[in-house]
Amino acid sequence: MFYRFCCKLTKKLKSFTLAKKKIVFYTCGDNKKQANAAYLIGSYAVMHLQKTPEEAYSLLVSRNSTYLSFRDASFGTCMYNLNILDCLRAIYKALQFGWLDFSQFDVEEYEHYERAENGDFNWIIPGKFLAFSGPHPKSKIENGYPLHAPEAYFPYFRKHNITAIVRLNKKMYDAKRFTDMGFEHHDLFFVDGSTPNDAIVRKFLNICENADGAIAVHCKAGLGRTGTLIGCYMMKHYRLTASEAIAWMRICRPGSVIGPQQNFVEDKQISLWSEGDVFREKMNEQENGKLAVTRILSGVDDITINGSNKSRMSKKEEYSDDEERNGITQGDKLRALKSKRQARTTTGSLSMPSPHGLGILYYFNECHICYFKGSHVGTSNENPKENVIVVEHLVPTWTVCRQLCTPMAVGFVIPWQASGSTLLEPLRHRVARVLSGVSAF
């Protein structure tokens, strides 16, 4: 929304026909909409009008205006508030560090991949951290939410130099499915909705500081635990405040960092700033030839963190191994909420191609159930993805589809009623199940 707002306002400001007119941005009396509108126009002032966060915020409150704070996505009592100034400061820092660059931003790609049926992932720091919903043993629809097997992510991860995966939830899939394909895979489990201990924080930082490429991090929904640890890295290595880190993550991936995790991130700010200062000092010494170390590991060897989390231990951490696998957890609730929210937005202004038929898309060893427009789509020289709406990724069935086309074809779409569709008959029940669970179509 921020990107589209900026594009629309910039276009009006540069319009020759509007050159002598004032542009008024307004909203209704709803307090929530007023806060959202203030965030949009304030962020525009920071990004495009070279205002500092404080200057932009002072304009918003110059007439004693007050705005609602932003809260987390949990279902309980609000424990932590973010205000508009926190968000403006997050935008300002993101511009400084090069995380926010609309000249390089692909809004269509962002909106595509943030949808549950297309992977449910977002870049938090471009080229460094990708947050995503936890993979499942096989692709399917569960409680209205599309789940994806690890193989569904391989093409995108390879294309964007993601070399390591960090799993924070219980084991729902075999890690070998990633490692056998050349990815590093790390398990750092802690309970859904809880906060990590210092050992987990140190291990996470160690992994990220030594990764050769980008890191994909997931828990169950890819929001709470995922955002908490990425936030720790941002505070240590970029000296963001806790509120700036949380605000930026929610701008990139709404719903990130939940409940007591917000207070945990705030409590860790000072110690992580100190660790980051020492880390950078050591790195500078290494670059200046004062140290013979060729690789500095995460953490500071001469600093001990004295178990600051012990006071936070509660009965919530007396956890059954099967609870997250079989029970309804916070992650399940958040994924269900996100799925419903996206289904609503699809019926609005989001532009989607008009589907003309159901088919199977095969493209560079990827296989999907899809809708397509036109009588047929795809040749050996075209990208058929441009003309389809992907419904579900299929891992084990692409070889069946390949039998229907020349082996030289790079990509193609097979209409469901195509000749030889008896080969697709085993998939018919799967398609029916997908269609019953995907309200976007």
Coordinates of C-alpha atoms in Angstrom, one line a residue:
M1 CA 0.0 0.0 0.0
F2 CA 2.8 2.4 0.9
Y3 CA 4.4 1.9 -2.6
R4 CA 1.1 2.4 -4.4
F5 CA 0.3 5.5 -2.3
C6 CA 3.8 7.0 -3.1
C7 CA 3.4 6.4 -6.8
K8 CA -0.1 7.9 -6.9
L9 CA 0.9 11.0 -4.9
T10 CA 4.1 11.6 -6.8
K11 CA 2.2 11.3 -10.1
K12 CA -0.2 14.0 -9.0
L13 CA 2.5 16.3 -7.7
K14 CA 4.3 16.0 -11.1
S15 CA 1.1 16.4 -13.2
F16 CA 1.2 19.4 -15.5
T17 CA -2.6 19.8 -15.2
L18 CA -2.4 19.9 -11.4
A19 CA 0.6 22.2 -11.2
K20 CA -1.5 25.2 -9.9
K21 CA -3.7 23.2 -7.6
K22 CA -3.3 22.0 -4.0
I23 CA -3.5 18.3 -3.4
V24 CA -5.5 17.4 -0.3
F25 CA -5.0 14.0 1.3
Y26 CA -7.8 13.1 3.7
T27 CA -9.6 10.3 5.5
C28 CA -12.8 9.8 7.5
G29 CA -13.2 10.1 11.3
D30 CA -12.3 6.5 12.1
N31 CA -9.3 6.6 14.4
K32 CA -7.6 3.6 12.9
K33 CA -7.9 5.0 9.4
Q34 CA -6.6 8.3 10.6
A35 CA -3.5 6.6 12.1
N36 CA -2.9 4.7 8.9
A37 CA -3.3 7.9 6.8
A38 CA -0.8 9.7 9.1
Y39 CA 1.7 6.9 8.6
L40 CA 1.4 7.0 4.8
I41 CA 1.7 10.8 4.4
G42 CA 4.4 11.0 7.1
S43 CA 6.4 8.2 5.5
Y44 CA 6.1 10.0 2.1
A45 CA 7.5 13.1 3.6
V46 CA 10.5 11.2 4.9
M47 CA 11.1 9.3 1.7
H48 CA 10.4 11.9 -1.0
L49 CA 10.5 15.3 0.7
Q50 CA 13.7 14.7 2.7
K51 CA 12.1 15.4 6.0
T52 CA 13.5 13.8 9.2
P53 CA 11.1 11.6 11.1
E54 CA 10.8 14.2 13.8
E55 CA 10.0 17.0 11.3
A56 CA 7.4 14.9 9.5
Y57 CA 5.8 13.8 12.8
S58 CA 5.8 17.4 14.2
L59 CA 3.7 18.4 11.1
L60 CA 1.2 15.7 11.8
V61 CA 0.7 16.7 15.4
S62 CA 1.1 20.4 15.0
R63 CA -2.6 21.0 15.7
N64 CA -2.7 18.9 18.8
S65 CA -3.7 15.8 16.8
T66 CA -3.4 12.5 18.5
Y67 CA -3.3 9.1 16.8
L68 CA -3.9 5.6 17.9
S69 CA -0.9 3.5 18.5
F70 CA -0.3 0.3 16.5
R71 CA -0.5 -3.0 18.3
D72 CA 0.6 -6.6 17.6
A73 CA -1.5 -9.3 15.9
S74 CA -2.1 -11.4 19.1
F75 CA -5.5 -12.1 20.4
G76 CA -4.9 -11.1 24.0
T77 CA -4.3 -7.8 25.9
C78 CA -2.0 -5.3 24.2
M79 CA 1.4 -5.4 25.9
Y80 CA 3.3 -3.1 23.7
N81 CA 2.5 -0.1 21.5
L82 CA 4.2 1.3 18.4
N83 CA 3.5 4.9 17.5
I84 CA 3.7 6.7 14.2
L85 CA 7.1 8.2 15.0
D86 CA 8.5 4.7 15.5
C87 CA 7.3 3.8 12.0
L88 CA 8.8 7.0 10.5
R89 CA 12.1 6.3 12.1
A90 CA 12.0 2.8 10.7
I91 CA 11.4 4.1 7.2
Y92 CA 14.3 6.6 7.7
K93 CA 16.7 3.9 8.8
A94 CA 15.6 1.6 6.0
L95 CA 16.5 4.3 3.5
Q96 CA 19.9 4.9 5.1
F97 CA 20.7 1.2 4.9
G98 CA 19.4 0.7 1.4
W99 CA 16.6 -1.7 2.4
L100 CA 13.9 0.6 0.9
D101 CA 14.5 1.5 -2.7
F102 CA 11.4 1.8 -4.9
S103 CA 13.6 1.8 -8.1
Q104 CA 14.4 -1.8 -7.3
F105 CA 11.1 -2.8 -5.8
D106 CA 8.8 -5.2 -7.7
V107 CA 5.4 -4.6 -6.2
E108 CA 3.8 -7.4 -8.3
E109 CA 6.3 -9.9 -7.0
Y110 CA 5.8 -8.7 -3.4
E111 CA 2.1 -9.1 -3.6
H112 CA 2.4 -12.4 -5.4
Y113 CA 4.7 -14.1 -2.9
E114 CA 3.1 -12.7 0.3
R115 CA 0.0 -14.6 -0.5
A116 CA -0.4 -17.9 1.3
E117 CA -1.0 -19.9 -1.9
N118 CA 2.2 -18.6 -3.4
G119 CA 4.6 -19.2 -0.6
D120 CA 3.8 -16.6 2.1
F121 CA 7.2 -15.0 2.4
N122 CA 8.7 -11.5 2.5
W123 CA 12.1 -10.0 2.4
I124 CA 12.9 -8.2 5.7
I125 CA 16.4 -7.2 4.7
P126 CA 16.8 -7.6 0.9
G127 CA 19.5 -10.0 0.1
K128 CA 20.0 -11.0 3.7
F129 CA 16.8 -12.2 5.5
L130 CA 13.6 -13.7 4.1
A131 CA 10.8 -14.6 6.5
F132 CA 8.4 -17.3 5.5
S133 CA 5.7 -19.6 6.8
G134 CA 6.9 -23.1 7.8
P135 CA 7.0 -25.8 5.1
H136 CA 4.9 -28.9 5.4
P137 CA 5.7 -32.5 4.5
K138 CA 3.5 -32.2 1.4
S139 CA 1.6 -29.4 -0.4
K140 CA -2.0 -29.3 0.7
I141 CA -4.8 -27.1 2.0
E142 CA -5.3 -27.3 5.8
N143 CA -8.0 -25.3 7.6
G144 CA -8.3 -23.1 4.6
Y145 CA -4.6 -22.3 4.6
P146 CA -2.3 -23.5 1.7
L147 CA 0.7 -25.4 3.0
H148 CA 3.8 -26.0 0.8
A149 CA 6.4 -28.7 0.7
P150 CA 10.1 -27.7 0.9
E151 CA 10.5 -28.4 -2.8
A152 CA 8.1 -25.6 -3.6
Y153 CA 10.7 -23.0 -2.4
F154 CA 13.8 -24.4 -4.2
P155 CA 13.6 -22.4 -7.5
Y156 CA 13.0 -19.1 -5.7
F157 CA 15.7 -19.7 -3.1
R158 CA 18.3 -20.6 -5.6
K159 CA 17.5 -17.7 -7.8
H160 CA 17.9 -15.3 -4.9
N161 CA 21.0 -16.8 -3.4
I162 CA 19.4 -18.1 -0.3
T163 CA 21.9 -20.6 1.1
A164 CA 20.7 -21.3 4.7
I165 CA 17.3 -22.2 6.2
V166 CA 16.7 -21.7 10.0
R167 CA 13.7 -23.6 11.5
L168 CA 12.4 -22.3 14.8
N169 CA 9.3 -24.6 15.2
K170 CA 8.9 -28.3 15.7
K171 CA 10.0 -30.6 12.9
M172 CA 7.2 -30.8 10.4
Y173 CA 9.4 -31.9 7.5
D174 CA 12.7 -33.8 7.0
A175 CA 15.6 -31.3 6.9
K176 CA 17.4 -33.6 4.4
R177 CA 15.0 -32.3 1.8
F178 CA 16.8 -29.0 2.0
T179 CA 20.4 -30.3 2.7
D180 CA 20.3 -32.9 0.0
M181 CA 19.7 -30.0 -2.5
G182 CA 22.7 -28.0 -1.2
F183 CA 21.1 -25.8 1.4
E184 CA 22.3 -25.4 5.0
H185 CA 19.6 -26.2 7.5
H186 CA 19.6 -25.3 11.2
D187 CA 17.1 -26.1 14.0
L188 CA 16.7 -23.6 16.8
F189 CA 13.4 -24.6 18.4
F190 CA 11.6 -22.6 21.0
V191 CA 7.9 -22.6 22.0
D192 CA 5.3 -20.9 19.8
G193 CA 4.5 -17.5 21.3
S194 CA 7.5 -17.6 23.7
T195 CA 11.0 -15.9 23.7
P196 CA 14.3 -17.5 22.9
N197 CA 17.0 -18.1 25.6
D198 CA 20.5 -16.5 25.2
A199 CA 22.0 -19.7 23.7
I200 CA 19.5 -19.7 20.9
V201 CA 20.1 -16.0 20.2
R202 CA 23.8 -16.5 20.1
K203 CA 23.5 -19.5 17.8
F204 CA 21.2 -17.6 15.5
L205 CA 23.6 -14.7 15.3
N206 CA 26.5 -17.1 14.6
I207 CA 24.6 -18.7 11.7
C208 CA 23.7 -15.4 10.2
E209 CA 27.1 -13.8 10.6
N210 CA 28.8 -16.7 8.8
A211 CA 26.3 -17.5 6.1
D212 CA 27.6 -17.3 2.5
G213 CA 24.3 -16.1 1.2
A214 CA 20.9 -15.0 2.3
I215 CA 19.0 -16.7 5.2
A216 CA 15.4 -17.9 5.0
V217 CA 13.9 -18.0 8.5
H218 CA 10.6 -19.7 9.5
C219 CA 8.6 -20.8 12.5
K220 CA 5.0 -22.0 12.0
A221 CA 3.6 -18.8 10.6
G222 CA 6.9 -17.0 10.0
L223 CA 5.8 -14.1 12.2
G224 CA 6.5 -14.2 15.9
R225 CA 9.6 -16.3 16.6
T226 CA 11.0 -15.5 13.2
G227 CA 10.6 -11.7 13.7
T228 CA 12.0 -11.9 17.2
L229 CA 15.4 -13.3 16.1
I230 CA 15.7 -11.3 13.0
G231 CA 15.0 -8.2 15.1
C232 CA 17.9 -9.2 17.4
Y233 CA 20.3 -9.3 14.4
M234 CA 19.0 -5.9 13.2
M235 CA 19.7 -4.3 16.6
K236 CA 23.2 -5.8 16.9
H237 CA 24.4 -5.1 13.4
Y238 CA 22.4 -1.9 12.5
R239 CA 21.9 -0.4 15.9
L240 CA 18.1 -0.1 15.4
T241 CA 16.1 0.5 18.5
A242 CA 13.6 -2.3 19.3
S243 CA 10.7 -0.2 18.2
E244 CA 12.4 0.6 14.9
A245 CA 13.2 -3.0 14.3
I246 CA 9.6 -4.2 15.1
A247 CA 8.1 -1.4 13.0
W248 CA 10.2 -2.2 10.0
M249 CA 9.5 -5.9 10.2
R250 CA 5.7 -5.2 10.3
I251 CA 6.0 -2.8 7.4
C252 CA 7.6 -5.7 5.4
R253 CA 5.6 -8.5 6.9
P254 CA 2.5 -7.5 8.9
G255 CA 2.0 -9.4 12.1
S256 CA 5.7 -9.9 13.0
V257 CA 6.7 -10.1 16.6
I258 CA 3.9 -10.9 19.0
G259 CA 2.9 -10.6 22.7
P260 CA 5.9 -10.9 25.1
Q261 CA 8.3 -11.1 22.2
Q262 CA 7.9 -7.4 21.8
N263 CA 9.1 -6.7 25.4
F264 CA 11.9 -9.3 24.9
V265 CA 13.2 -7.4 21.9
E266 CA 13.2 -4.2 23.8
D267 CA 15.0 -5.8 26.8
K268 CA 17.7 -7.1 24.5
Q269 CA 18.4 -3.8 22.8
I270 CA 21.2 -2.4 25.1
S271 CA 23.1 -5.7 25.3
L272 CA 22.9 -6.3 21.6
W273 CA 24.0 -2.8 20.9
S274 CA 27.1 -3.5 23.1
E275 CA 27.8 -6.8 21.4
G276 CA 27.5 -5.1 18.0
D277 CA 29.9 -2.4 19.0
V278 CA 32.5 -4.9 20.0
F279 CA 31.9 -7.0 16.9
R280 CA 32.5 -4.1 14.6
E281 CA 35.6 -3.1 16.5
K282 CA 37.0 -6.6 16.1
M283 CA 36.1 -6.6 12.4
N284 CA 37.9 -3.2 12.0
E285 CA 41.0 -4.6 13.7
Q286 CA 40.9 -7.6 11.5
E287 CA 40.7 -5.5 8.4
N288 CA 43.6 -3.4 9.7
G289 CA 45.8 -6.5 10.1
K290 CA 45.8 -6.4 13.9
L291 CA 44.3 -9.8 14.3
A292 CA 45.3 -13.0 12.6
V293 CA 41.8 -14.3 12.8
T294 CA 40.3 -15.0 9.4
R295 CA 36.8 -15.4 10.4
I296 CA 35.0 -13.9 13.4
L297 CA 32.3 -16.0 14.9
S298 CA 29.1 -14.6 16.3
G299 CA 28.9 -13.3 19.8
V300 CA 31.7 -11.9 21.9
D301 CA 34.0 -14.5 23.5
D302 CA 34.9 -12.2 26.4
I303 CA 31.4 -11.2 27.2
T304 CA 29.1 -13.4 29.2
I305 CA 25.3 -13.0 29.2
N306 CA 24.1 -14.1 32.6
G307 CA 20.9 -16.0 31.7
S308 CA 18.7 -12.9 31.7
N309 CA 15.8 -15.0 30.5
K310 CA 15.5 -17.1 33.7
S311 CA 13.0 -14.8 35.2
R312 CA 10.8 -15.2 32.1
M313 CA 10.5 -19.0 32.5
S314 CA 6.9 -19.8 33.0
K315 CA 4.5 -22.7 32.9
K316 CA 4.0 -22.0 29.3
E317 CA 7.4 -23.5 28.6
E318 CA 6.4 -26.9 30.1
Y319 CA 5.5 -27.9 26.6
S320 CA 4.4 -31.2 25.1
D321 CA 6.4 -32.3 22.1
D322 CA 3.1 -33.1 20.2
E323 CA 1.4 -29.8 21.0
E324 CA 2.8 -27.8 18.1
R325 CA 2.6 -30.7 15.7
N326 CA -1.0 -31.7 16.5
G327 CA -2.6 -28.9 18.5
I328 CA -3.9 -25.5 17.5
T329 CA -1.1 -23.0 18.3
Q330 CA -0.7 -19.3 18.0
G331 CA 0.9 -19.9 14.6
D332 CA -2.1 -21.7 13.4
K333 CA -4.4 -18.9 14.5
L334 CA -2.2 -16.3 12.8
R335 CA -2.1 -18.2 9.5
A336 CA -5.8 -18.7 9.5
L337 CA -6.3 -15.0 10.2
K338 CA -3.9 -14.1 7.4
S339 CA -5.6 -16.4 5.0
K340 CA -9.0 -14.8 5.7
R341 CA -7.6 -11.3 5.3
Q342 CA -6.0 -12.1 2.0
A343 CA -9.2 -13.7 0.7
R344 CA -11.1 -10.5 1.5
T345 CA -8.6 -8.3 -0.2
T346 CA -8.7 -10.4 -3.4
T347 CA -12.3 -9.6 -3.9
G348 CA -11.4 -5.9 -3.8
S349 CA -9.2 -3.8 -6.1
L350 CA -6.4 -6.3 -6.7
S351 CA -6.2 -6.9 -10.4
M352 CA -6.1 -10.6 -11.4
P353 CA -6.1 -12.1 -14.9
S354 CA -9.4 -13.3 -16.0
P355 CA -9.3 -17.2 -15.9
H356 CA -10.6 -19.1 -18.9
G357 CA -9.7 -22.7 -17.8
L358 CA -8.1 -25.0 -15.4
G359 CA -4.8 -26.6 -16.2
I360 CA -1.4 -27.8 -15.2
L361 CA 1.6 -25.5 -15.5
Y362 CA 5.0 -27.0 -16.1
Y363 CA 7.9 -24.6 -16.1
F364 CA 11.6 -25.3 -15.5
N365 CA 10.8 -28.4 -13.4
E366 CA 8.1 -26.6 -11.4
C367 CA 4.6 -27.9 -11.6
H368 CA 1.4 -26.2 -10.5
I369 CA -2.3 -26.5 -10.7
C370 CA -3.4 -23.2 -12.3
Y371 CA -6.0 -21.2 -14.0
F372 CA -5.0 -19.8 -17.4
K373 CA -6.5 -17.4 -19.9
G374 CA -6.9 -18.0 -23.6
S375 CA -7.4 -21.3 -25.4
H376 CA -3.9 -22.4 -24.7
V377 CA -0.7 -20.9 -23.1
G378 CA 3.0 -21.5 -23.5
T379 CA 5.6 -22.4 -26.0
S380 CA 9.2 -23.4 -25.6
N381 CA 10.2 -19.8 -25.8
E382 CA 7.6 -18.1 -23.6
N383 CA 7.1 -17.8 -19.9
P384 CA 3.6 -19.2 -19.3
K385 CA 3.6 -17.9 -15.8
E386 CA 2.8 -14.5 -17.1
N387 CA -0.7 -15.7 -18.1
V388 CA -1.7 -17.9 -15.3
I389 CA -3.0 -17.8 -11.7
V390 CA -1.2 -20.5 -9.7
V391 CA -3.4 -22.4 -7.3
E392 CA -1.1 -25.1 -5.9
H393 CA 2.4 -26.3 -6.3
L394 CA 2.8 -29.9 -7.2
V395 CA 6.0 -31.7 -6.5
P396 CA 5.6 -35.4 -7.4
T397 CA 3.4 -35.1 -10.5
W398 CA 5.4 -32.9 -13.0
T399 CA 6.7 -36.0 -14.8
V400 CA 3.2 -37.0 -15.7
C401 CA 2.7 -33.6 -17.3
R402 CA 5.9 -33.8 -19.2
Q403 CA 4.6 -36.9 -21.0
L404 CA 2.1 -34.6 -22.7
C405 CA 4.6 -32.3 -24.3
T406 CA 7.9 -32.4 -26.2
P407 CA 10.9 -32.9 -24.0
M408 CA 12.4 -29.8 -25.5
A409 CA 9.7 -27.5 -24.1
V410 CA 10.8 -25.1 -21.4
G411 CA 7.3 -24.4 -20.2
F412 CA 3.7 -25.1 -21.0
V413 CA 0.2 -25.2 -19.7
I414 CA -1.9 -28.3 -20.3
P415 CA -5.7 -27.5 -20.4
W416 CA -7.6 -29.9 -18.1
Q417 CA -9.8 -31.0 -21.1
A418 CA -6.7 -31.6 -23.3
S419 CA -6.4 -34.8 -25.3
G420 CA -4.7 -37.4 -23.2
S421 CA -6.1 -35.9 -20.0
T422 CA -6.5 -39.4 -18.7
L423 CA -3.0 -39.0 -17.5
L424 CA -4.2 -36.2 -15.2
E425 CA -7.2 -38.2 -13.8
P426 CA -5.3 -39.1 -10.6
L427 CA -5.0 -35.3 -9.9
R428 CA -8.7 -34.5 -10.3
H429 CA -9.7 -35.1 -6.7
R430 CA -6.7 -33.0 -5.6
V431 CA -7.8 -30.1 -7.9
A432 CA -11.3 -30.3 -6.5
R433 CA -10.0 -30.1 -2.9
V434 CA -7.8 -27.1 -3.8
L435 CA -10.7 -25.3 -5.4
S436 CA -12.9 -25.8 -2.4
G437 CA -10.3 -24.3 -0.1
V438 CA -9.0 -21.3 -2.2
S439 CA -11.6 -18.6 -2.0
A440 CA -9.6 -16.2 -4.3
F441 CA -11.1 -18.0 -7.3

